[in-house]
Amino acid sequence: MFASITANLPIGLCLLLGAGLMILEIFLPGFGLPGISGIVLIGAGVIMAALAHGMLTAIVILLVVIALLALVVSWVMRSAAKGNYHSEIFLKEKDDLDSREDMQVLVGKTGRTTSVLRPAGIGDFDGVRLNVVTEGGFIERDRPIEIVSVEGTRIVVRPRQDA
């Protein structure tokens, strides 16, 4: 039994390491070294299995490896689509609550329109150009405006009354 394990160890290691590299490739952008190395190692494992145990065994091993890789890829994609394991697997994003609080500092800032707001357009606030929306009215170009509220990424402005 020990002789059987040691004789098949290189085949098993090639297949496992190749499959592991293929799974790692899922999480890396592009098609790079882990993917190519995984394909080469799986191919080497299948060829060694064919030489040691025959072509039928090698084909069965290849089909099992492909099926397992398909299951793992399917599981990872489904988990990513549902949002499961998002924070552990993929890049972390800044919390939405923090970014909403950060945008609230804009309320009360004054600036000028750099385009016609009907009702959306661009406003300039101390040299910073922002996409803004009016409360519903039309504001001409180069008029003073003031930010009245921020709702997510939507910046609501109105014409400045003192101008």
PDB file of C-alpha atoms in Angstrom:
ATOM      1  CA  MET A   1       0.000   0.000   0.000  1.00  0.00           C
ATOM      2  CA  PHE A   2       2.819   2.413   0.886  1.00  0.00           C
ATOM      3  CA  ALA A   3       4.488   1.699  -2.469  1.00  0.00           C
ATOM      4  CA  SER A   4       1.199   2.504  -4.233  1.00  0.00           C
ATOM      5  CA  ILE A   5       0.909   5.845  -2.438  1.00  0.00           C
ATOM      6  CA  THR A   6       4.491   6.879  -3.160  1.00  0.00           C
ATOM      7  CA  ALA A   7       4.158   5.816  -6.804  1.00  0.00           C
ATOM      8  CA  ASN A   8       1.044   7.972  -7.288  1.00  0.00           C
ATOM      9  CA  LEU A   9       2.170  10.901  -5.101  1.00  0.00           C
ATOM     10  CA  PRO A  10       3.635  12.976  -7.979  1.00  0.00           C
ATOM     11  CA  ILE A  11       0.388  12.556  -9.945  1.00  0.00           C
ATOM     12  CA  GLY A  12      -1.744  13.625  -6.990  1.00  0.00           C
ATOM     13  CA  LEU A  13       0.507  16.578  -6.154  1.00  0.00           C
ATOM     14  CA  CYS A  14       0.472  17.838  -9.733  1.00  0.00           C
ATOM     15  CA  LEU A  15      -3.318  17.604  -9.913  1.00  0.00           C
ATOM     16  CA  LEU A  16      -3.897  19.223  -6.499  1.00  0.00           C
ATOM     17  CA  LEU A  17      -1.363  21.996  -7.002  1.00  0.00           C
ATOM     18  CA  GLY A  18      -2.650  22.641 -10.520  1.00  0.00           C
ATOM     19  CA  ALA A  19      -6.258  22.830  -9.308  1.00  0.00           C
ATOM     20  CA  GLY A  20      -5.200  25.128  -6.460  1.00  0.00           C
ATOM     21  CA  LEU A  21      -3.449  27.470  -8.880  1.00  0.00           C
ATOM     22  CA  MET A  22      -6.494  27.495 -11.162  1.00  0.00           C
ATOM     23  CA  ILE A  23      -8.703  28.439  -8.198  1.00  0.00           C
ATOM     24  CA  LEU A  24      -6.218  31.152  -7.216  1.00  0.00           C
ATOM     25  CA  GLU A  25      -6.448  32.529 -10.754  1.00  0.00           C
ATOM     26  CA  ILE A  26     -10.159  33.242 -10.163  1.00  0.00           C
ATOM     27  CA  PHE A  27      -9.254  35.910  -7.621  1.00  0.00           C
ATOM     28  CA  LEU A  28      -6.505  37.560  -9.663  1.00  0.00           C
ATOM     29  CA  PRO A  29      -7.228  39.938 -12.532  1.00  0.00           C
ATOM     30  CA  GLY A  30      -6.257  38.825 -16.030  1.00  0.00           C
ATOM     31  CA  PHE A  31      -4.891  35.464 -17.092  1.00  0.00           C
ATOM     32  CA  GLY A  32      -1.428  35.136 -15.643  1.00  0.00           C
ATOM     33  CA  LEU A  33       1.201  32.888 -14.181  1.00  0.00           C
ATOM     34  CA  PRO A  34      -1.025  30.962 -11.719  1.00  0.00           C
ATOM     35  CA  GLY A  35      -3.527  30.052 -14.454  1.00  0.00           C
ATOM     36  CA  ILE A  36      -0.895  28.965 -16.938  1.00  0.00           C
ATOM     37  CA  SER A  37       1.020  27.049 -14.266  1.00  0.00           C
ATOM     38  CA  GLY A  38      -2.193  25.363 -13.124  1.00  0.00           C
ATOM     39  CA  ILE A  39      -3.009  24.214 -16.647  1.00  0.00           C
ATOM     40  CA  VAL A  40       0.533  22.883 -17.129  1.00  0.00           C
ATOM     41  CA  LEU A  41       0.479  21.025 -13.790  1.00  0.00           C
ATOM     42  CA  ILE A  42      -2.937  19.475 -14.451  1.00  0.00           C
ATOM     43  CA  GLY A  43      -1.721  18.430 -17.912  1.00  0.00           C
ATOM     44  CA  ALA A  44       1.439  16.920 -16.423  1.00  0.00           C
ATOM     45  CA  GLY A  45      -0.611  15.016 -13.827  1.00  0.00           C
ATOM     46  CA  VAL A  46      -2.932  13.629 -16.496  1.00  0.00           C
ATOM     47  CA  ILE A  47      -0.002  12.592 -18.708  1.00  0.00           C
ATOM     48  CA  MET A  48       1.727  10.870 -15.756  1.00  0.00           C
ATOM     49  CA  ALA A  49      -1.560   9.095 -14.932  1.00  0.00           C
ATOM     50  CA  ALA A  50      -1.875   7.963 -18.564  1.00  0.00           C
ATOM     51  CA  LEU A  51       1.661   6.580 -18.570  1.00  0.00           C
ATOM     52  CA  ALA A  52       1.256   4.808 -15.226  1.00  0.00           C
ATOM     53  CA  HIS A  53      -2.354   3.583 -15.399  1.00  0.00           C
ATOM     54  CA  GLY A  54      -3.595   3.860 -18.973  1.00  0.00           C
ATOM     55  CA  MET A  55      -5.493   6.342 -21.089  1.00  0.00           C
ATOM     56  CA  LEU A  56      -8.947   5.560 -19.678  1.00  0.00           C
ATOM     57  CA  THR A  57      -7.836   6.345 -16.130  1.00  0.00           C
ATOM     58  CA  ALA A  58      -6.234   9.608 -17.286  1.00  0.00           C
ATOM     59  CA  ILE A  59      -9.434  10.685 -19.060  1.00  0.00           C
ATOM     60  CA  VAL A  60     -11.517   9.916 -15.959  1.00  0.00           C
ATOM     61  CA  ILE A  61      -9.097  11.878 -13.779  1.00  0.00           C
ATOM     62  CA  LEU A  62      -9.198  14.831 -16.186  1.00  0.00           C
ATOM     63  CA  LEU A  63     -13.012  14.830 -16.227  1.00  0.00           C
ATOM     64  CA  VAL A  64     -13.156  14.699 -12.408  1.00  0.00           C
ATOM     65  CA  VAL A  65     -10.700  17.607 -12.098  1.00  0.00           C
ATOM     66  CA  ILE A  66     -12.651  19.685 -14.649  1.00  0.00           C
ATOM     67  CA  ALA A  67     -15.938  18.933 -12.856  1.00  0.00           C
ATOM     68  CA  LEU A  68     -14.501  19.907  -9.460  1.00  0.00           C
ATOM     69  CA  LEU A  69     -13.047  23.129 -10.855  1.00  0.00           C
ATOM     70  CA  ALA A  70     -16.401  23.957 -12.465  1.00  0.00           C
ATOM     71  CA  LEU A  71     -18.181  23.405  -9.148  1.00  0.00           C
ATOM     72  CA  VAL A  72     -15.726  25.616  -7.259  1.00  0.00           C
ATOM     73  CA  VAL A  73     -15.913  28.393  -9.879  1.00  0.00           C
ATOM     74  CA  SER A  74     -19.709  28.190  -9.865  1.00  0.00           C
ATOM     75  CA  TRP A  75     -19.833  28.391  -6.066  1.00  0.00           C
ATOM     76  CA  VAL A  76     -17.456  31.366  -5.951  1.00  0.00           C
ATOM     77  CA  MET A  77     -19.373  33.272  -8.647  1.00  0.00           C
ATOM     78  CA  ARG A  78     -22.717  32.579  -6.977  1.00  0.00           C
ATOM     79  CA  SER A  79     -21.342  33.696  -3.606  1.00  0.00           C
ATOM     80  CA  ALA A  80     -19.959  36.867  -5.165  1.00  0.00           C
ATOM     81  CA  ALA A  81     -23.268  37.626  -6.886  1.00  0.00           C
ATOM     82  CA  LYS A  82     -25.228  37.185  -3.654  1.00  0.00           C
ATOM     83  CA  GLY A  83     -22.740  39.264  -1.709  1.00  0.00           C
ATOM     84  CA  ASN A  84     -21.647  36.389   0.525  1.00  0.00           C
ATOM     85  CA  TYR A  85     -17.997  36.415   1.500  1.00  0.00           C
ATOM     86  CA  HIS A  86     -17.648  39.769  -0.237  1.00  0.00           C
ATOM     87  CA  SER A  87     -15.531  41.289   2.483  1.00  0.00           C
ATOM     88  CA  GLU A  88     -13.271  38.263   2.789  1.00  0.00           C
ATOM     89  CA  ILE A  89     -12.649  37.498  -0.882  1.00  0.00           C
ATOM     90  CA  PHE A  90     -12.870  40.706  -2.868  1.00  0.00           C
ATOM     91  CA  LEU A  91     -11.523  44.190  -2.331  1.00  0.00           C
ATOM     92  CA  LYS A  92     -13.084  45.978   0.600  1.00  0.00           C
ATOM     93  CA  GLU A  93     -14.980  49.156  -0.078  1.00  0.00           C
ATOM     94  CA  LYS A  94     -15.399  52.073   2.254  1.00  0.00           C
ATOM     95  CA  ASP A  95     -18.599  51.874   4.272  1.00  0.00           C
ATOM     96  CA  ASP A  96     -21.474  53.742   2.600  1.00  0.00           C
ATOM     97  CA  LEU A  97     -22.440  55.370   5.884  1.00  0.00           C
ATOM     98  CA  ASP A  98     -19.011  56.972   6.218  1.00  0.00           C
ATOM     99  CA  SER A  99     -19.106  58.325   2.670  1.00  0.00           C
ATOM    100  CA  ARG A 100     -22.594  59.785   3.230  1.00  0.00           C
ATOM    101  CA  GLU A 101     -21.369  61.518   6.362  1.00  0.00           C
ATOM    102  CA  ASP A 102     -18.323  62.820   4.475  1.00  0.00           C
ATOM    103  CA  MET A 103     -20.550  64.380   1.795  1.00  0.00           C
ATOM    104  CA  GLN A 104     -22.670  66.193   4.415  1.00  0.00           C
ATOM    105  CA  VAL A 105     -19.842  68.704   4.916  1.00  0.00           C
ATOM    106  CA  LEU A 106     -20.797  70.168   1.529  1.00  0.00           C
ATOM    107  CA  VAL A 107     -24.187  71.402   2.778  1.00  0.00           C
ATOM    108  CA  GLY A 108     -24.160  75.203   2.924  1.00  0.00           C
ATOM    109  CA  LYS A 109     -21.230  75.655   0.516  1.00  0.00           C
ATOM    110  CA  THR A 110     -21.677  78.326  -2.111  1.00  0.00           C
ATOM    111  CA  GLY A 111     -20.448  78.376  -5.675  1.00  0.00           C
ATOM    112  CA  ARG A 112     -21.392  79.189  -9.259  1.00  0.00           C
ATOM    113  CA  THR A 113     -22.962  77.211 -12.055  1.00  0.00           C
ATOM    114  CA  THR A 114     -20.570  76.355 -14.863  1.00  0.00           C
ATOM    115  CA  SER A 115     -23.371  74.993 -17.036  1.00  0.00           C
ATOM    116  CA  VAL A 116     -27.093  75.533 -17.322  1.00  0.00           C
ATOM    117  CA  LEU A 117     -28.927  73.549 -14.641  1.00  0.00           C
ATOM    118  CA  ARG A 118     -32.127  72.109 -16.103  1.00  0.00           C
ATOM    119  CA  PRO A 119     -32.342  70.647 -13.466  1.00  0.00           C
ATOM    120  CA  ALA A 120     -28.987  68.806 -13.570  1.00  0.00           C
ATOM    121  CA  GLY A 121     -25.637  70.314 -14.440  1.00  0.00           C
ATOM    122  CA  ILE A 122     -22.238  71.263 -13.067  1.00  0.00           C
ATOM    123  CA  GLY A 123     -21.391  73.658 -10.284  1.00  0.00           C
ATOM    124  CA  ASP A 124     -18.022  75.059  -9.257  1.00  0.00           C
ATOM    125  CA  PHE A 125     -17.337  75.244  -5.523  1.00  0.00           C
ATOM    126  CA  ASP A 126     -13.957  76.820  -4.718  1.00  0.00           C
ATOM    127  CA  GLY A 127     -12.401  75.285  -7.829  1.00  0.00           C
ATOM    128  CA  VAL A 128     -14.022  71.870  -7.364  1.00  0.00           C
ATOM    129  CA  ARG A 129     -16.491  70.913 -10.104  1.00  0.00           C
ATOM    130  CA  LEU A 130     -19.412  68.795  -8.929  1.00  0.00           C
ATOM    131  CA  ASN A 131     -22.430  67.274 -10.638  1.00  0.00           C
ATOM    132  CA  VAL A 132     -25.431  68.958  -9.036  1.00  0.00           C
ATOM    133  CA  VAL A 133     -29.225  68.931  -9.304  1.00  0.00           C
ATOM    134  CA  THR A 134     -31.603  71.806  -8.605  1.00  0.00           C
ATOM    135  CA  GLU A 135     -34.646  71.508  -6.379  1.00  0.00           C
ATOM    136  CA  GLY A 136     -36.668  71.393  -9.578  1.00  0.00           C
ATOM    137  CA  GLY A 137     -36.193  74.733 -11.275  1.00  0.00           C
ATOM    138  CA  PHE A 138     -34.026  76.079 -14.080  1.00  0.00           C
ATOM    139  CA  ILE A 139     -30.818  77.971 -13.211  1.00  0.00           C
ATOM    140  CA  GLU A 140     -28.820  79.792 -15.866  1.00  0.00           C
ATOM    141  CA  ARG A 141     -25.078  79.506 -16.357  1.00  0.00           C
ATOM    142  CA  ASP A 142     -22.689  81.517 -14.166  1.00  0.00           C
ATOM    143  CA  ARG A 143     -25.236  82.143 -11.368  1.00  0.00           C
ATOM    144  CA  PRO A 144     -24.468  81.887  -7.638  1.00  0.00           C
ATOM    145  CA  ILE A 145     -25.796  78.699  -6.030  1.00  0.00           C
ATOM    146  CA  GLU A 146     -25.768  77.031  -2.637  1.00  0.00           C
ATOM    147  CA  ILE A 147     -25.841  73.366  -1.654  1.00  0.00           C
ATOM    148  CA  VAL A 148     -28.983  72.642   0.373  1.00  0.00           C
ATOM    149  CA  SER A 149     -28.767  68.865   0.804  1.00  0.00           C
ATOM    150  CA  VAL A 150     -26.775  65.783  -0.080  1.00  0.00           C
ATOM    151  CA  GLU A 151     -28.638  62.501  -0.600  1.00  0.00           C
ATOM    152  CA  GLY A 152     -26.096  59.763  -1.296  1.00  0.00           C
ATOM    153  CA  THR A 153     -24.199  60.998  -4.338  1.00  0.00           C
ATOM    154  CA  ARG A 154     -26.969  63.444  -5.314  1.00  0.00           C
ATOM    155  CA  ILE A 155     -26.053  67.049  -4.486  1.00  0.00           C
ATOM    156  CA  VAL A 156     -29.099  69.348  -4.433  1.00  0.00           C
ATOM    157  CA  VAL A 157     -28.603  73.101  -4.976  1.00  0.00           C
ATOM    158  CA  ARG A 158     -30.734  76.228  -5.223  1.00  0.00           C
ATOM    159  CA  PRO A 159     -30.021  79.786  -6.373  1.00  0.00           C
ATOM    160  CA  ARG A 160     -28.398  81.899  -3.682  1.00  0.00           C
ATOM    161  CA  GLN A 161     -30.879  84.414  -2.295  1.00  0.00           C
ATOM    162  CA  ASP A 162     -28.345  87.090  -1.307  1.00  0.00           C
ATOM    163  CA  ALA A 163     -26.968  87.494  -4.822  1.00  0.00           C
TER     164      ALA A 163
END
